[in-house]
Amino acid sequence: MDSKWNHFYKKPFQKRLDLIAEEAGLTPDQLDLIKQQFSQPSGQVIENYVTDFGLPQGVAVGVVVNGHSHLVPMVTEEPSVIAAASNGSRLLAAGGGIQAEVASQLTGGQIIIKNGAFSQLRAFVADHQAEMIEIANDSHPSILSYGGGAKRLSVRQLDSTFTSIDLMVDTGEAMGANMINTMLEALSNWLRNQMNAEITMAILTNYADEAVVHVSGKVPLAQLATQSMSGQVVGRRIVDASQVAQLDFRRAATHNKGIMNGVDAATIAFGNDWRAVESAVHSYAARTGAYKGLSTWQMSDKDLIGQMDLPVPIGFVGGANKVLPLVAINKQIAAIHNTQEEMALIAAVGLAQNLAALKALVTEGIQKGHMNLQLKSLALSNGAQDFELPQVINQLRQLKNPDSRAVKQILKTIRR
Ligand code: MEV
């Protein structure tokens, strides 16, 4: 690597920009854009900070959870996501809204031991459980004053070589990644002096089966009717779609992606580590050894009924909450006050998002339903101005293959 990049993180902002501009051949206009988006004079949030990358934020409306109607801020670049979330929520609101229950809220971590005899390790941890919990808590004592702390240790044999000691912690209102890692490292240091085994690593796990929200909701079948299909038929077809996501991992991946369209967008708006949520969700979807759809839909005489268990390992305080001012505003918009309300709302958006996607898929198909939004996005990304949109979209709709070339041609004609 060229030495000019050495200690890049120590260089002042302008010097970093000059180096990047020279390397990439950026124009003055491109540099101006980077400077306009710059928002962190101290540059302390991430290393080698250069600018902010803005994603659009919108708000889903009428998301009824446990009897309260919420606005949900959502950050996404996909044109149809927020419309779909609002649409799914409206259908579920007609059946009384989404019920959400946070079954437990514990975060886990593991210490991986190599070449320790499993049965001896298991007996050792059983004998020293209380002492080990105390060591973990002593390394992060402030959590006790919030009513949380280390709760439980168990031992799992991974194979004849490796064993995992699993620690479960109540991290209170924080997501708690740093807290757990501090506890695990304190325990590892203590274990090293207690036994003659190699510790391979100590780290939290993003598998979050003890931070699961159960969401459910129903839609009166009449609400599902379209111009060409009765509500009964649409409901039955959604049940079929749900079944396919249980049978086929290829479909399950897309079914779950639709759920994550909503979950990620809300998770980001509330300032959380969405990679942790993604990781938790997909590993949970594969917990039986087969990757399956996370939600299921069934029908009664009158209603379509949806259910989902979704791990949502997030926190209400700490992390990006402190450094991104929009996060606090978004929580105020959403009227959520603690981690459990936040978990419930995120999972509820996931269920609503899934319903809207399935309904579109089994009726008119996803393309037609999203066409207007897609045409709008196509027009904007090819230079159409806001006031030109209605005319451009209208003309694009008449075409068999609306594409960039068509937008440019239409713009040329109407601008003449
Ligand atoms: C697109 O972003 C999401 C969908 O593919 C989800 C699904 O197929 O269920 C529409």
CSV table of C-alpha atoms and ligand atoms in Angstrom, one decimal:
chain,number,residue,atom,x,y,z
A,1,MET,CA,0.0,0.0,0.0
A,2,ASP,CA,1.2,3.5,-0.9
A,3,SER,CA,2.6,5.2,2.3
A,4,LYS,CA,0.3,8.2,1.7
A,5,TRP,CA,-2.5,6.1,3.2
A,6,ASN,CA,-0.6,5.5,6.4
A,7,HIS,CA,-2.4,6.8,9.5
A,8,PHE,CA,-5.3,8.0,7.3
A,9,TYR,CA,-7.4,8.2,10.4
A,10,LYS,CA,-5.1,10.8,11.9
A,11,LYS,CA,-5.3,13.1,8.9
A,12,PRO,CA,-7.5,16.2,9.0
A,13,PHE,CA,-10.7,16.1,7.1
A,14,GLN,CA,-9.5,18.2,4.1
A,15,LYS,CA,-6.4,16.2,3.7
A,16,ARG,CA,-8.4,12.9,3.6
A,17,LEU,CA,-10.7,14.4,1.0
A,18,ASP,CA,-7.7,15.6,-1.1
A,19,LEU,CA,-6.2,12.2,-1.0
A,20,ILE,CA,-9.5,10.4,-2.0
A,21,ALA,CA,-10.2,13.0,-4.7
A,22,GLU,CA,-6.8,12.6,-6.2
A,23,GLU,CA,-6.9,8.8,-6.2
A,24,ALA,CA,-10.4,8.6,-7.6
A,25,GLY,CA,-10.3,11.6,-9.9
A,26,LEU,CA,-13.3,13.3,-8.2
A,27,THR,CA,-14.6,16.5,-9.8
A,28,PRO,CA,-15.1,19.7,-7.7
A,29,ASP,CA,-18.9,19.1,-7.9
A,30,GLN,CA,-18.5,15.6,-6.5
A,31,LEU,CA,-16.3,17.0,-3.7
A,32,ASP,CA,-18.9,19.6,-2.9
A,33,LEU,CA,-21.5,16.9,-2.5
A,34,ILE,CA,-19.3,15.0,0.0
A,35,LYS,CA,-18.7,18.2,1.9
A,36,GLN,CA,-22.4,19.1,2.0
A,37,GLN,CA,-23.2,15.8,3.6
A,38,PHE,CA,-20.5,16.1,6.2
A,39,SER,CA,-22.0,16.3,9.7
A,40,GLN,CA,-19.5,15.1,12.3
A,41,PRO,CA,-16.9,17.7,12.9
A,42,SER,CA,-15.2,15.6,15.6
A,43,GLY,CA,-15.4,12.6,13.3
A,44,GLN,CA,-15.5,10.3,16.4
A,45,VAL,CA,-18.3,7.9,15.4
A,46,ILE,CA,-16.3,5.8,13.0
A,47,GLU,CA,-12.7,5.7,11.9
A,48,ASN,CA,-11.7,7.4,8.6
A,49,TYR,CA,-14.9,9.4,8.6
A,50,VAL,CA,-15.5,11.3,5.4
A,51,THR,CA,-19.1,12.1,5.1
A,52,ASP,CA,-22.7,11.0,5.8
A,53,PHE,CA,-24.5,8.6,3.4
A,54,GLY,CA,-28.1,9.7,3.4
A,55,LEU,CA,-30.9,7.1,3.0
A,56,PRO,CA,-34.5,8.2,2.6
A,57,GLN,CA,-36.7,8.1,5.7
A,58,GLY,CA,-40.5,7.9,5.6
A,59,VAL,CA,-43.2,7.0,8.1
A,60,ALA,CA,-45.6,4.0,8.0
A,61,VAL,CA,-49.0,5.1,9.4
A,62,GLY,CA,-51.7,3.3,11.4
A,63,VAL,CA,-49.5,0.4,12.7
A,64,VAL,CA,-51.8,-0.8,15.5
A,65,VAL,CA,-49.9,-2.8,18.2
A,66,ASN,CA,-51.5,-3.9,21.5
A,67,GLY,CA,-54.3,-1.4,21.0
A,68,HIS,CA,-52.1,1.7,20.2
A,69,SER,CA,-51.9,3.1,16.8
A,70,HIS,CA,-48.3,4.1,16.0
A,71,LEU,CA,-46.4,6.0,13.3
A,72,VAL,CA,-43.3,4.0,12.4
A,73,PRO,CA,-40.3,5.9,11.0
A,74,MET,CA,-38.6,3.7,8.4
A,75,VAL,CA,-35.3,4.1,6.6
A,76,THR,CA,-35.1,2.4,3.2
A,77,GLU,CA,-34.2,2.9,-0.4
A,78,GLU,CA,-36.8,0.5,-1.7
A,79,PRO,CA,-39.7,2.5,-3.2
A,80,SER,CA,-42.6,0.2,-2.2
A,81,VAL,CA,-41.6,-0.8,1.4
A,82,ILE,CA,-43.4,2.0,3.4
A,83,ALA,CA,-46.5,1.8,1.2
A,84,ALA,CA,-46.6,-1.9,1.8
A,85,ALA,CA,-46.1,-1.6,5.6
A,86,SER,CA,-49.0,0.9,5.8
A,87,ASN,CA,-51.1,-1.3,3.6
A,88,GLY,CA,-50.5,-4.5,5.6
A,89,SER,CA,-51.1,-2.5,8.9
A,90,ARG,CA,-54.4,-1.2,7.6
A,91,LEU,CA,-55.6,-4.7,6.8
A,92,LEU,CA,-54.5,-6.0,10.3
A,93,ALA,CA,-56.0,-3.0,12.0
A,94,ALA,CA,-59.4,-4.0,10.5
A,95,GLY,CA,-59.0,-7.2,12.5
A,96,GLY,CA,-58.2,-5.4,15.8
A,97,GLY,CA,-54.5,-4.7,15.2
A,98,ILE,CA,-51.4,-6.7,15.9
A,99,GLN,CA,-50.8,-8.4,19.3
A,100,ALA,CA,-47.2,-8.4,20.4
A,101,GLU,CA,-45.6,-10.1,23.3
A,102,VAL,CA,-42.0,-10.1,24.3
A,103,ALA,CA,-41.4,-13.6,25.7
A,104,SER,CA,-38.0,-12.9,27.2
A,105,GLN,CA,-35.2,-10.4,26.7
A,106,LEU,CA,-31.8,-12.0,27.4
A,107,THR,CA,-28.7,-11.7,25.4
A,108,GLY,CA,-26.2,-14.5,25.1
A,109,GLY,CA,-22.5,-15.0,24.8
A,110,GLN,CA,-20.1,-17.9,24.6
A,111,ILE,CA,-16.6,-19.0,25.7
A,112,ILE,CA,-15.2,-21.6,23.4
A,113,ILE,CA,-13.0,-24.1,25.0
A,114,LYS,CA,-10.6,-26.5,23.1
A,115,ASN,CA,-9.6,-29.9,24.5
A,116,GLY,CA,-11.4,-29.5,27.8
A,117,ALA,CA,-13.2,-32.7,28.8
A,118,PHE,CA,-16.9,-32.0,28.3
A,119,SER,CA,-18.2,-33.8,31.4
A,120,GLN,CA,-15.6,-32.2,33.7
A,121,LEU,CA,-16.4,-28.8,32.3
A,122,ARG,CA,-20.1,-29.3,32.8
A,123,ALA,CA,-19.6,-30.4,36.4
A,124,PHE,CA,-17.2,-27.5,37.0
A,125,VAL,CA,-19.6,-24.9,35.7
A,126,ALA,CA,-22.5,-26.5,37.7
A,127,ASP,CA,-20.3,-26.3,40.9
A,128,HIS,CA,-19.1,-22.7,40.3
A,129,GLN,CA,-22.3,-21.2,38.8
A,130,ALA,CA,-22.9,-18.6,41.5
A,131,GLU,CA,-19.2,-17.6,41.6
A,132,MET,CA,-19.0,-17.3,37.9
A,133,ILE,CA,-22.2,-15.1,37.8
A,134,GLU,CA,-20.6,-12.9,40.4
A,135,ILE,CA,-17.4,-12.5,38.4
A,136,ALA,CA,-19.4,-11.6,35.3
A,137,ASN,CA,-21.5,-9.0,37.2
A,138,ASP,CA,-18.4,-7.6,39.0
A,139,SER,CA,-16.9,-6.8,35.6
A,140,HIS,CA,-19.9,-4.6,34.7
A,141,PRO,CA,-21.5,-3.7,38.1
A,142,SER,CA,-23.7,-0.8,36.9
A,143,ILE,CA,-26.1,-3.2,35.2
A,144,LEU,CA,-27.2,-4.5,38.6
A,145,SER,CA,-28.5,-1.1,39.6
A,146,TYR,CA,-30.8,-1.3,36.5
A,147,GLY,CA,-32.2,-4.7,37.7
A,148,GLY,CA,-30.2,-6.7,35.0
A,149,GLY,CA,-27.1,-8.7,35.1
A,150,ALA,CA,-25.7,-12.2,34.3
A,151,LYS,CA,-28.4,-14.8,34.9
A,152,ARG,CA,-27.3,-18.3,33.8
A,153,LEU,CA,-24.4,-20.4,32.6
A,154,SER,CA,-24.7,-23.7,30.7
A,155,VAL,CA,-22.3,-26.0,28.8
A,156,ARG,CA,-22.7,-27.5,25.3
A,157,GLN,CA,-20.5,-30.0,23.6
A,158,LEU,CA,-19.9,-28.9,20.0
A,159,ASP,CA,-17.8,-32.0,19.1
A,160,SER,CA,-15.1,-34.1,20.6
A,161,THR,CA,-12.7,-31.1,20.6
A,162,PHE,CA,-14.7,-28.0,21.3
A,163,THR,CA,-17.1,-27.1,24.1
A,164,SER,CA,-19.1,-23.9,24.5
A,165,ILE,CA,-19.8,-22.3,27.9
A,166,ASP,CA,-22.9,-20.2,27.3
A,167,LEU,CA,-23.7,-17.1,29.4
A,168,MET,CA,-27.2,-15.4,29.4
A,169,VAL,CA,-27.4,-11.8,30.5
A,170,ASP,CA,-30.3,-9.4,31.1
A,171,THR,CA,-28.8,-6.3,29.5
A,172,GLY,CA,-31.7,-4.1,30.6
A,173,GLU,CA,-32.5,-1.3,28.2
A,174,ALA,CA,-29.2,-1.6,26.3
A,175,MET,CA,-28.4,-4.0,23.4
A,176,GLY,CA,-25.5,-4.9,25.6
A,177,ALA,CA,-22.8,-6.1,23.1
A,178,ASN,CA,-20.0,-4.4,25.0
A,179,MET,CA,-21.4,-5.4,28.4
A,180,ILE,CA,-21.5,-9.1,27.4
A,181,ASN,CA,-18.1,-9.1,25.9
A,182,THR,CA,-16.6,-7.5,29.0
A,183,MET,CA,-18.3,-10.2,31.2
A,184,LEU,CA,-17.1,-13.0,28.9
A,185,GLU,CA,-13.5,-11.8,28.9
A,186,ALA,CA,-13.5,-11.4,32.7
A,187,LEU,CA,-14.8,-15.0,33.0
A,188,SER,CA,-12.2,-16.2,30.5
A,189,ASN,CA,-9.4,-14.7,32.5
A,190,TRP,CA,-10.7,-16.4,35.6
A,191,LEU,CA,-11.2,-19.7,33.8
A,192,ARG,CA,-7.6,-19.7,32.5
A,193,ASN,CA,-6.4,-19.8,36.0
A,194,GLN,CA,-8.8,-22.5,37.1
A,195,MET,CA,-8.3,-25.2,34.4
A,196,ASN,CA,-5.9,-26.6,32.0
A,197,ALA,CA,-7.7,-26.0,28.8
A,198,GLU,CA,-7.3,-23.6,25.9
A,199,ILE,CA,-9.8,-20.8,25.4
A,200,THR,CA,-10.3,-20.2,21.7
A,201,MET,CA,-12.4,-17.1,22.0
A,202,ALA,CA,-15.0,-15.3,24.1
A,203,ILE,CA,-17.7,-13.3,22.3
A,204,LEU,CA,-21.4,-12.6,22.4
A,205,THR,CA,-23.7,-14.6,20.1
A,206,ASN,CA,-26.0,-13.0,17.7
A,207,TYR,CA,-28.3,-16.1,17.9
A,208,ALA,CA,-31.0,-14.5,20.0
A,209,ASP,CA,-33.7,-17.1,20.8
A,210,GLU,CA,-34.2,-15.5,24.2
A,211,ALA,CA,-35.0,-12.1,22.7
A,212,VAL,CA,-38.1,-13.2,20.7
A,213,VAL,CA,-41.3,-11.3,20.1
A,214,HIS,CA,-44.4,-13.2,19.4
A,215,VAL,CA,-46.7,-11.3,17.0
A,216,SER,CA,-50.1,-12.2,15.7
A,217,GLY,CA,-53.0,-10.6,13.9
A,218,LYS,CA,-56.0,-11.3,11.9
A,219,VAL,CA,-57.7,-9.8,8.8
A,220,PRO,CA,-61.4,-10.2,8.2
A,221,LEU,CA,-61.5,-12.1,4.8
A,222,ALA,CA,-63.9,-9.5,3.3
A,223,GLN,CA,-61.0,-7.0,3.6
A,224,LEU,CA,-58.8,-9.1,1.3
A,225,ALA,CA,-61.2,-9.1,-1.7
A,226,THR,CA,-59.9,-7.6,-4.9
A,227,GLN,CA,-61.7,-6.6,-8.1
A,228,SER,CA,-61.3,-10.1,-9.5
A,229,MET,CA,-60.9,-12.4,-6.4
A,230,SER,CA,-63.1,-12.9,-3.3
A,231,GLY,CA,-61.5,-12.4,0.1
A,232,GLN,CA,-62.0,-16.2,0.7
A,233,VAL,CA,-59.8,-17.0,-2.4
A,234,VAL,CA,-57.1,-14.4,-1.6
A,235,GLY,CA,-57.0,-15.7,2.0
A,236,ARG,CA,-56.6,-19.3,0.8
A,237,ARG,CA,-53.9,-18.3,-1.6
A,238,ILE,CA,-52.0,-16.5,1.2
A,239,VAL,CA,-52.2,-19.6,3.3
A,240,ASP,CA,-50.8,-21.6,0.3
A,241,ALA,CA,-47.9,-19.0,0.0
A,242,SER,CA,-47.2,-19.4,3.7
A,243,GLN,CA,-47.1,-23.2,3.4
A,244,VAL,CA,-44.6,-23.0,0.5
A,245,ALA,CA,-42.3,-20.9,2.7
A,246,GLN,CA,-42.3,-23.8,5.2
A,247,LEU,CA,-41.5,-26.3,2.4
A,248,ASP,CA,-38.9,-24.7,0.3
A,249,PHE,CA,-35.8,-22.8,1.4
A,250,ARG,CA,-35.6,-20.9,-1.8
A,251,ARG,CA,-39.0,-19.4,-1.3
A,252,ALA,CA,-38.4,-19.0,2.5
A,253,ALA,CA,-35.4,-16.8,1.8
A,254,THR,CA,-37.6,-14.4,-0.2
A,255,HIS,CA,-40.5,-14.6,2.2
A,256,ASN,CA,-38.2,-13.6,5.0
A,257,LYS,CA,-36.6,-10.9,3.0
A,258,GLY,CA,-40.0,-9.3,2.7
A,259,ILE,CA,-40.4,-9.4,6.5
A,260,MET,CA,-36.9,-7.9,6.8
A,261,ASN,CA,-37.8,-5.0,4.4
A,262,GLY,CA,-39.9,-3.7,7.3
A,263,VAL,CA,-37.8,-4.9,10.2
A,264,ASP,CA,-34.6,-3.4,8.9
A,265,ALA,CA,-36.1,-0.1,7.9
A,266,ALA,CA,-37.5,0.4,11.4
A,267,THR,CA,-34.4,-1.1,13.1
A,268,ILE,CA,-32.2,1.5,11.3
A,269,ALA,CA,-34.6,4.4,12.1
A,270,PHE,CA,-34.3,3.5,15.8
A,271,GLY,CA,-30.5,3.6,15.6
A,272,ASN,CA,-29.9,-0.2,16.1
A,273,ASP,CA,-27.3,-2.6,14.8
A,274,TRP,CA,-29.4,-4.1,12.0
A,275,ARG,CA,-26.7,-6.6,11.1
A,276,ALA,CA,-27.2,-8.1,14.5
A,277,VAL,CA,-31.0,-8.3,13.9
A,278,GLU,CA,-30.5,-9.8,10.4
A,279,SER,CA,-28.1,-12.4,11.8
A,280,ALA,CA,-30.4,-13.3,14.7
A,281,VAL,CA,-33.4,-13.6,12.4
A,282,HIS,CA,-31.9,-15.8,9.7
A,283,SER,CA,-30.2,-18.1,12.2
A,284,TYR,CA,-33.5,-18.4,14.0
A,285,ALA,CA,-35.2,-19.2,10.7
A,286,ALA,CA,-32.8,-22.2,10.4
A,287,ARG,CA,-33.0,-23.3,14.0
A,288,THR,CA,-34.5,-26.7,13.2
A,289,GLY,CA,-31.7,-27.4,10.7
A,290,ALA,CA,-33.9,-26.4,7.7
A,291,TYR,CA,-34.3,-22.8,6.7
A,292,LYS,CA,-38.0,-21.8,6.9
A,293,GLY,CA,-40.4,-18.9,6.5
A,294,LEU,CA,-40.7,-17.0,9.8
A,295,SER,CA,-44.4,-16.2,9.6
A,296,THR,CA,-47.3,-18.5,9.1
A,297,TRP,CA,-50.8,-17.7,7.9
A,298,GLN,CA,-53.9,-19.8,8.5
A,299,MET,CA,-57.6,-19.3,7.9
A,300,SER,CA,-60.7,-19.6,10.1
A,301,ASP,CA,-64.2,-19.2,8.7
A,302,LYS,CA,-64.1,-15.4,8.8
A,303,ASP,CA,-60.4,-14.4,9.1
A,304,LEU,CA,-56.9,-14.8,7.8
A,305,ILE,CA,-54.7,-15.3,10.9
A,306,GLY,CA,-51.0,-14.6,10.9
A,307,GLN,CA,-48.3,-15.4,13.5
A,308,MET,CA,-44.6,-15.0,13.8
A,309,ASP,CA,-41.9,-15.5,16.4
A,310,LEU,CA,-39.1,-13.0,15.6
A,311,PRO,CA,-35.9,-12.4,17.5
A,312,VAL,CA,-35.2,-8.7,17.8
A,313,PRO,CA,-32.0,-8.2,19.7
A,314,ILE,CA,-31.9,-4.4,20.1
A,315,GLY,CA,-31.6,-1.8,22.8
A,316,PHE,CA,-33.4,1.5,23.7
A,317,VAL,CA,-30.3,3.3,25.0
A,318,GLY,CA,-26.6,3.4,24.1
A,319,GLY,CA,-24.9,2.8,20.8
A,320,ALA,CA,-26.1,5.1,18.0
A,321,ASN,CA,-28.8,6.5,20.2
A,322,LYS,CA,-26.3,8.9,21.7
A,323,VAL,CA,-24.7,10.1,18.5
A,324,LEU,CA,-27.5,10.3,15.9
A,325,PRO,CA,-30.0,13.0,16.9
A,326,LEU,CA,-32.7,11.7,14.6
A,327,VAL,CA,-32.9,8.4,16.6
A,328,ALA,CA,-34.5,10.2,19.6
A,329,ILE,CA,-36.9,12.1,17.4
A,330,ASN,CA,-37.9,8.8,15.6
A,331,LYS,CA,-38.7,7.2,19.0
A,332,GLN,CA,-40.8,10.1,19.9
A,333,ILE,CA,-42.6,9.9,16.5
A,334,ALA,CA,-43.2,6.2,17.1
A,335,ALA,CA,-44.3,6.8,20.8
A,336,ILE,CA,-42.1,4.0,22.2
A,337,HIS,CA,-40.6,4.3,25.6
A,338,ASN,CA,-38.5,1.2,26.2
A,339,THR,CA,-36.8,-1.8,24.6
A,340,GLN,CA,-39.8,-4.1,24.8
A,341,GLU,CA,-42.1,-1.5,23.1
A,342,GLU,CA,-39.4,-1.0,20.4
A,343,MET,CA,-39.0,-4.8,19.9
A,344,ALA,CA,-42.8,-5.2,19.6
A,345,LEU,CA,-43.2,-2.4,17.1
A,346,ILE,CA,-40.3,-3.7,14.9
A,347,ALA,CA,-41.7,-7.2,14.8
A,348,ALA,CA,-45.2,-5.9,14.1
A,349,VAL,CA,-44.0,-4.0,11.1
A,350,GLY,CA,-42.4,-7.2,9.9
A,351,LEU,CA,-45.7,-9.1,10.0
A,352,ALA,CA,-47.6,-6.3,8.3
A,353,GLN,CA,-44.9,-6.1,5.6
A,354,ASN,CA,-45.1,-9.8,5.0
A,355,LEU,CA,-48.9,-9.7,4.7
A,356,ALA,CA,-48.8,-6.9,2.1
A,357,ALA,CA,-46.1,-8.8,0.1
A,358,LEU,CA,-48.0,-12.1,0.1
A,359,LYS,CA,-51.3,-10.4,-0.8
A,360,ALA,CA,-49.7,-8.7,-3.8
A,361,LEU,CA,-47.9,-11.9,-4.9
A,362,VAL,CA,-51.0,-14.1,-4.9
A,363,THR,CA,-53.3,-11.5,-6.5
A,364,GLU,CA,-52.0,-9.1,-9.1
A,365,GLY,CA,-48.3,-9.9,-8.8
A,366,ILE,CA,-45.6,-7.8,-7.3
A,367,GLN,CA,-44.7,-5.8,-10.4
A,368,LYS,CA,-48.2,-4.4,-11.1
A,369,GLY,CA,-48.7,-3.4,-7.5
A,370,HIS,CA,-45.4,-1.6,-7.4
A,371,MET,CA,-45.5,-0.3,-10.9
A,372,ASN,CA,-46.3,3.4,-10.0
A,373,LEU,CA,-43.5,3.5,-7.4
A,374,GLN,CA,-41.1,1.8,-9.7
A,375,LEU,CA,-41.9,4.1,-12.6
A,376,LYS,CA,-41.5,7.1,-10.3
A,377,SER,CA,-38.1,5.8,-9.1
A,378,LEU,CA,-37.0,5.1,-12.7
A,379,ALA,CA,-38.1,8.6,-13.8
A,380,LEU,CA,-36.3,10.3,-10.9
A,381,SER,CA,-33.1,8.3,-11.3
A,382,ASN,CA,-33.0,9.4,-15.0
A,383,GLY,CA,-33.3,13.1,-14.3
A,384,ALA,CA,-37.0,13.8,-14.2
A,385,GLN,CA,-37.9,16.8,-12.0
A,386,ASP,CA,-40.8,16.5,-9.5
A,387,PHE,CA,-43.2,18.6,-11.6
A,388,GLU,CA,-42.5,16.4,-14.6
A,389,LEU,CA,-43.3,13.1,-12.8
A,390,PRO,CA,-47.1,12.8,-13.6
A,391,GLN,CA,-46.5,13.3,-17.3
A,392,VAL,CA,-43.5,11.0,-17.4
A,393,ILE,CA,-45.1,8.2,-15.4
A,394,ASN,CA,-48.2,8.4,-17.5
A,395,GLN,CA,-46.3,7.9,-20.7
A,396,LEU,CA,-44.1,5.2,-19.2
A,397,ARG,CA,-47.2,3.3,-18.2
A,398,GLN,CA,-48.3,3.0,-21.9
A,399,LEU,CA,-45.0,1.3,-22.8
A,400,LYS,CA,-44.3,-2.4,-22.9
A,401,ASN,CA,-40.7,-2.0,-21.6
A,402,PRO,CA,-40.4,1.2,-19.7
A,403,ASP,CA,-36.6,1.7,-19.2
A,404,SER,CA,-34.0,4.5,-18.8
A,405,ARG,CA,-33.9,5.1,-22.5
A,406,ALA,CA,-37.6,5.6,-22.6
A,407,VAL,CA,-37.5,8.1,-19.7
A,408,LYS,CA,-34.8,10.1,-21.5
A,409,GLN,CA,-36.8,10.1,-24.7
A,410,ILE,CA,-39.9,11.3,-22.9
A,411,LEU,CA,-38.0,14.0,-21.0
A,412,LYS,CA,-36.5,15.2,-24.3
A,413,THR,CA,-40.0,15.5,-25.9
A,414,ILE,CA,-41.7,17.2,-23.0
A,415,ARG,CA,-38.9,19.6,-22.4
A,416,ARG,CA,-39.0,20.7,-26.0
B,1,MEV,C1,-39.3,-7.6,-2.3
B,1,MEV,O1,-38.4,-6.7,-1.7
B,1,MEV,C2,-39.9,-8.5,-1.2
B,1,MEV,C3,-40.8,-9.6,-1.7
B,1,MEV,O2,-40.1,-10.4,-2.7
B,1,MEV,C4,-41.2,-10.5,-0.5
B,1,MEV,C5,-41.9,-11.8,-0.9
B,1,MEV,O3,-41.7,-12.3,-2.0
B,1,MEV,O4,-42.6,-12.3,0.0
B,1,MEV,C6,-42.0,-9.1,-2.4
